[in-house]
Amino acid sequence: MSIAVETFGFFMAALGLLMLGVTLPNSYWRVSSVHGNVITTSTIFENLWYSCATDSMGVSNCWEFPSMLALSGYVQGCRALMITAILLGFLGLFLGILGLRCTTIGGMDLSRKAKLAAIAGALYILAGACGMVAISWYAVNITQDFFNPLYVGTKYELGPALYLGWSASLLSILGGICLGSTCCCASQEDPTARAQLPYKASAASAVVMPTTVSDEGDSSFGKYGKNAYV
């Protein structure tokens, strides 16, 4: 059962990593609609890298942010957190493949595989936490500007990429928990660890063997008599 939970957690975390990789370049982190007549109605959508506008005729124009230093601090922070989450996820994916008990890569024993699986689970949890913080931080800034009556700029709403990122982060965290929670079971099932345990015999199984005293010398006296040796 623990092997099934470990494998399920690995694939769940790998799916979360894949969804995080799709979330990062997704264009719809925040969306705003500017209503007007048929010609001027447009939809503006942005992500961490560029901003796009689509008019009512379906023509889109995109432009990248000109300078990283000119961006808001939360955008730079979200970039760093998302990239860190993906890097941690790839490292956890590599260690998870080596640490799965259903694989024979490396020819390691179960105790060593359990340690690798625990490290992979911790990396997946950190990756999911970084993704969750980045998505939530970005969403908080959107809602603050949207509900601020003094904000005169373009007001955006939450884009579908944020919901995808929240789901990906949750899958990574849950998969990491399932992957790391089976490390204790793997160490108990390791036959090499059992062989190293000292054997202690119980008192009930201890058998005292009686000592026999050889009476070969006495029998020799009986055959020849004591006078034969004088």
Tab-separated table of N, CA and C in Angstrom, residues 132-205:
chain	number	residue	atom	x	y	z
A	132	MET	N	2.617	28.930	-4.774
A	132	MET	CA	1.443	29.455	-4.083
A	132	MET	C	1.655	30.894	-3.632
A	133	VAL	N	2.851	31.184	-3.116
A	133	VAL	CA	3.146	32.550	-2.675
A	133	VAL	C	3.156	33.510	-3.859
A	134	ALA	N	3.761	33.083	-4.980
A	134	ALA	CA	3.826	33.965	-6.154
A	134	ALA	C	2.435	34.262	-6.698
A	135	ILE	N	1.603	33.239	-6.846
A	135	ILE	CA	0.264	33.437	-7.398
A	135	ILE	C	-0.585	34.292	-6.458
A	136	SER	N	-0.512	33.988	-5.175
A	136	SER	CA	-1.311	34.750	-4.208
A	136	SER	C	-0.854	36.206	-4.121
A	137	TRP	N	0.448	36.430	-4.161
A	137	TRP	CA	0.984	37.796	-4.112
A	137	TRP	C	0.495	38.606	-5.309
A	138	TYR	N	0.525	37.986	-6.485
A	138	TYR	CA	0.053	38.665	-7.691
A	138	TYR	C	-1.451	38.947	-7.607
A	139	ALA	N	-2.215	37.991	-7.093
A	139	ALA	CA	-3.662	38.171	-6.990
A	139	ALA	C	-4.034	39.243	-5.978
A	140	VAL	N	-3.288	39.333	-4.886
A	140	VAL	CA	-3.571	40.363	-3.876
A	140	VAL	C	-3.393	41.760	-4.458
A	141	ASN	N	-2.355	41.964	-5.249
A	141	ASN	CA	-2.150	43.284	-5.869
A	141	ASN	C	-3.254	43.614	-6.873
A	142	ILE	N	-3.749	42.603	-7.579
A	142	ILE	CA	-4.849	42.857	-8.511
A	142	ILE	C	-6.101	43.301	-7.769
A	143	THR	N	-6.438	42.574	-6.708
A	143	THR	CA	-7.653	42.917	-5.965
A	143	THR	C	-7.529	44.254	-5.235
A	144	GLN	N	-6.336	44.574	-4.754
A	144	GLN	CA	-6.154	45.868	-4.084
A	144	GLN	C	-6.391	47.023	-5.044
A	145	ASP	N	-5.850	46.935	-6.254
A	145	ASP	CA	-6.060	47.996	-7.236
A	145	ASP	C	-7.513	48.040	-7.724
A	146	PHE	N	-8.145	46.878	-7.803
A	146	PHE	CA	-9.510	46.836	-8.319
A	146	PHE	C	-10.498	47.484	-7.343
A	147	PHE	N	-10.318	47.245	-6.060
A	147	PHE	CA	-11.254	47.781	-5.067
A	147	PHE	C	-10.815	49.124	-4.486
A	148	ASN	N	-9.703	49.665	-4.967
A	148	ASN	CA	-9.246	50.962	-4.488
A	148	ASN	C	-9.939	52.069	-5.287
A	149	PRO	N	-10.788	52.874	-4.658
A	149	PRO	CA	-11.483	53.927	-5.422
A	149	PRO	C	-10.566	55.048	-5.881
A	150	LEU	N	-9.394	55.185	-5.288
A	150	LEU	CA	-8.471	56.240	-5.669
A	150	LEU	C	-7.520	55.829	-6.794
A	151	TYR	N	-7.570	54.576	-7.186
A	151	TYR	CA	-6.676	54.100	-8.245
A	151	TYR	C	-7.250	54.518	-9.604
A	152	VAL	N	-6.451	55.254	-10.370
A	152	VAL	CA	-6.935	55.815	-11.635
A	152	VAL	C	-6.440	55.032	-12.848
A	153	GLY	N	-5.616	54.020	-12.639
A	153	GLY	CA	-5.108	53.247	-13.770
A	153	GLY	C	-6.114	52.200	-14.231
A	154	THR	N	-5.640	51.332	-15.098
A	154	THR	CA	-6.492	50.250	-15.604
A	154	THR	C	-6.718	49.211	-14.513
A	155	LYS	N	-7.959	48.884	-14.306
A	155	LYS	CA	-8.296	47.899	-13.282
A	155	LYS	C	-8.446	46.529	-13.939
A	156	TYR	N	-7.715	45.574	-13.390
A	156	TYR	CA	-7.707	44.219	-13.932
A	156	TYR	C	-8.467	43.277	-13.007
A	157	GLU	N	-8.790	42.114	-13.567
A	157	GLU	CA	-9.404	41.037	-12.818
A	157	GLU	C	-8.500	39.812	-12.871
A	158	LEU	N	-8.805	38.843	-12.018
A	158	LEU	CA	-7.990	37.629	-11.958
A	158	LEU	C	-8.139	36.844	-13.258
A	159	GLY	N	-7.003	36.481	-13.828
A	159	GLY	CA	-7.018	35.717	-15.065
A	159	GLY	C	-7.044	34.221	-14.811
A	160	PRO	N	-7.340	33.426	-15.825
A	160	PRO	CA	-7.392	31.965	-15.647
A	160	PRO	C	-6.041	31.347	-15.298
A	161	ALA	N	-4.950	32.018	-15.613
A	161	ALA	CA	-3.636	31.465	-15.273
A	161	ALA	C	-3.431	31.386	-13.765
A	162	LEU	N	-4.042	32.290	-13.012
A	162	LEU	CA	-3.885	32.257	-11.558
A	162	LEU	C	-4.563	31.026	-10.956
A	163	TYR	N	-5.736	30.690	-11.465
A	163	TYR	CA	-6.419	29.488	-10.974
A	163	TYR	C	-5.657	28.225	-11.347
A	164	LEU	N	-5.064	28.238	-12.525
A	164	LEU	CA	-4.226	27.109	-12.919
A	164	LEU	C	-2.998	27.000	-12.012
A	165	GLY	N	-2.411	28.148	-11.656
A	165	GLY	CA	-1.250	28.127	-10.769
A	165	GLY	C	-1.586	27.684	-9.366
A	166	TRP	N	-2.753	28.095	-8.859
A	166	TRP	CA	-3.164	27.618	-7.535
A	166	TRP	C	-3.359	26.106	-7.521
A	167	SER	N	-3.988	25.576	-8.554
A	167	SER	CA	-4.183	24.123	-8.637
A	167	SER	C	-2.848	23.395	-8.742
A	168	ALA	N	-1.925	23.937	-9.533
A	168	ALA	CA	-0.611	23.308	-9.684
A	168	ALA	C	0.164	23.306	-8.370
A	169	SER	N	0.118	24.401	-7.646
A	169	SER	CA	0.829	24.469	-6.375
A	169	SER	C	0.244	23.495	-5.361
A	170	LEU	N	-1.077	23.381	-5.336
A	170	LEU	CA	-1.717	22.446	-4.403
A	170	LEU	C	-1.366	21.002	-4.741
A	171	LEU	N	-1.341	20.668	-6.025
A	171	LEU	CA	-0.953	19.317	-6.417
A	171	LEU	C	0.493	19.012	-6.037
A	172	SER	N	1.380	19.978	-6.197
A	172	SER	CA	2.788	19.767	-5.832
A	172	SER	C	2.945	19.546	-4.338
A	173	ILE	N	2.213	20.312	-3.536
A	173	ILE	CA	2.315	20.154	-2.084
A	173	ILE	C	1.762	18.809	-1.642
A	174	LEU	N	0.582	18.440	-2.137
A	174	LEU	CA	-0.015	17.162	-1.757
A	174	LEU	C	0.819	15.987	-2.253
A	175	GLY	N	1.345	16.081	-3.469
A	175	GLY	CA	2.206	15.023	-3.976
A	175	GLY	C	3.492	14.885	-3.173
A	176	GLY	N	4.070	16.003	-2.767
A	176	GLY	CA	5.269	15.939	-1.934
A	176	GLY	C	5.005	15.320	-0.579
A	177	ILE	N	3.832	15.600	-0.009
A	177	ILE	CA	3.478	14.996	1.285
A	177	ILE	C	3.323	13.480	1.143
A	178	CYS	N	2.625	13.037	0.095
A	178	CYS	CA	2.459	11.599	-0.125
A	178	CYS	C	3.792	10.920	-0.413
A	179	LEU	N	4.663	11.588	-1.145
A	179	LEU	CA	5.961	11.001	-1.497
A	179	LEU	C	6.878	10.907	-0.289
A	180	GLY	N	6.852	11.911	0.569
A	180	GLY	CA	7.748	11.894	1.717
A	180	GLY	C	7.223	11.131	2.909
A	181	SER	N	5.904	10.889	2.965
A	181	SER	CA	5.340	10.228	4.145
A	181	SER	C	5.626	8.741	4.183
A	182	THR	N	6.048	8.142	3.080
A	182	THR	CA	6.308	6.703	3.036
A	182	THR	C	7.751	6.344	3.324
A	183	CYS	N	8.577	7.320	3.690
A	183	CYS	CA	9.998	7.011	3.911
A	183	CYS	C	10.183	6.139	5.145
A	184	CYS	N	9.356	6.337	6.186
A	184	CYS	CA	9.491	5.521	7.397
A	184	CYS	C	9.089	4.077	7.125
A	185	CYS	N	8.077	3.873	6.293
A	185	CYS	CA	7.653	2.508	5.969
A	185	CYS	C	8.711	1.783	5.158
A	186	ALA	N	9.393	2.507	4.279
A	186	ALA	CA	10.416	1.864	3.454
A	186	ALA	C	11.610	1.412	4.288
A	187	SER	N	11.994	2.205	5.296
A	187	SER	CA	13.126	1.816	6.134
A	187	SER	C	12.798	0.599	6.981
A	188	GLN	N	11.521	0.420	7.373
A	188	GLN	CA	11.137	-0.741	8.160
A	188	GLN	C	11.089	-2.006	7.321
A	189	GLU	N	10.809	-1.860	6.020
A	189	GLU	CA	10.730	-3.014	5.153
A	189	GLU	C	12.067	-3.390	4.536
A	190	ASP	N	13.125	-2.674	4.848
A	190	ASP	CA	14.431	-2.933	4.253
A	190	ASP	C	15.015	-4.208	4.848
A	191	PRO	N	15.279	-5.262	4.050
A	191	PRO	CA	15.847	-6.486	4.617
A	191	PRO	C	17.265	-6.321	5.111
A	192	THR	N	18.039	-5.417	4.507
A	192	THR	CA	19.404	-5.205	4.977
A	192	THR	C	19.429	-4.554	6.341
A	193	ALA	N	18.430	-3.673	6.616
A	193	ALA	CA	18.359	-3.062	7.941
A	193	ALA	C	17.988	-4.079	8.990
A	194	ARG	N	17.137	-5.060	8.607
A	194	ARG	CA	16.772	-6.089	9.561
A	194	ARG	C	17.939	-7.011	9.866
A	195	ALA	N	18.793	-7.255	8.844
A	195	ALA	CA	19.923	-8.156	9.059
A	195	ALA	C	20.945	-7.573	10.000
A	196	GLN	N	20.967	-6.256	10.136
A	196	GLN	CA	21.945	-5.632	11.009
A	196	GLN	C	21.509	-5.595	12.462
A	197	LEU	N	20.260	-5.983	12.749
A	197	LEU	CA	19.786	-5.960	14.119
A	197	LEU	C	20.424	-7.107	14.899
A	198	PRO	N	20.918	-6.879	16.139
A	198	PRO	CA	21.513	-7.958	16.928
A	198	PRO	C	20.454	-8.943	17.390
A	199	TYR	N	20.832	-10.231	17.443
A	199	TYR	CA	19.906	-11.279	17.876
A	199	TYR	C	20.060	-11.497	19.371
A	200	LYS	N	18.921	-11.484	20.048
A	200	LYS	CA	18.899	-11.712	21.488
A	200	LYS	C	18.046	-12.932	21.763
A	201	ALA	N	18.651	-13.957	22.302
A	201	ALA	CA	17.906	-15.171	22.615
A	201	ALA	C	17.107	-14.966	23.879
A	202	SER	N	15.896	-15.485	23.895
A	202	SER	CA	15.046	-15.361	25.078
A	202	SER	C	15.471	-16.359	26.126
A	203	ALA	N	15.038	-16.078	27.361
A	203	ALA	CA	15.432	-16.954	28.470
A	203	ALA	C	14.778	-18.313	28.374
A	204	ALA	N	13.548	-18.341	27.769
A	204	ALA	CA	12.837	-19.608	27.676
A	204	ALA	C	13.478	-20.545	26.668
A	205	SER	N	14.143	-19.948	25.640
A	205	SER	CA	14.746	-20.791	24.609
A	205	SER	C	16.169	-21.197	24.933
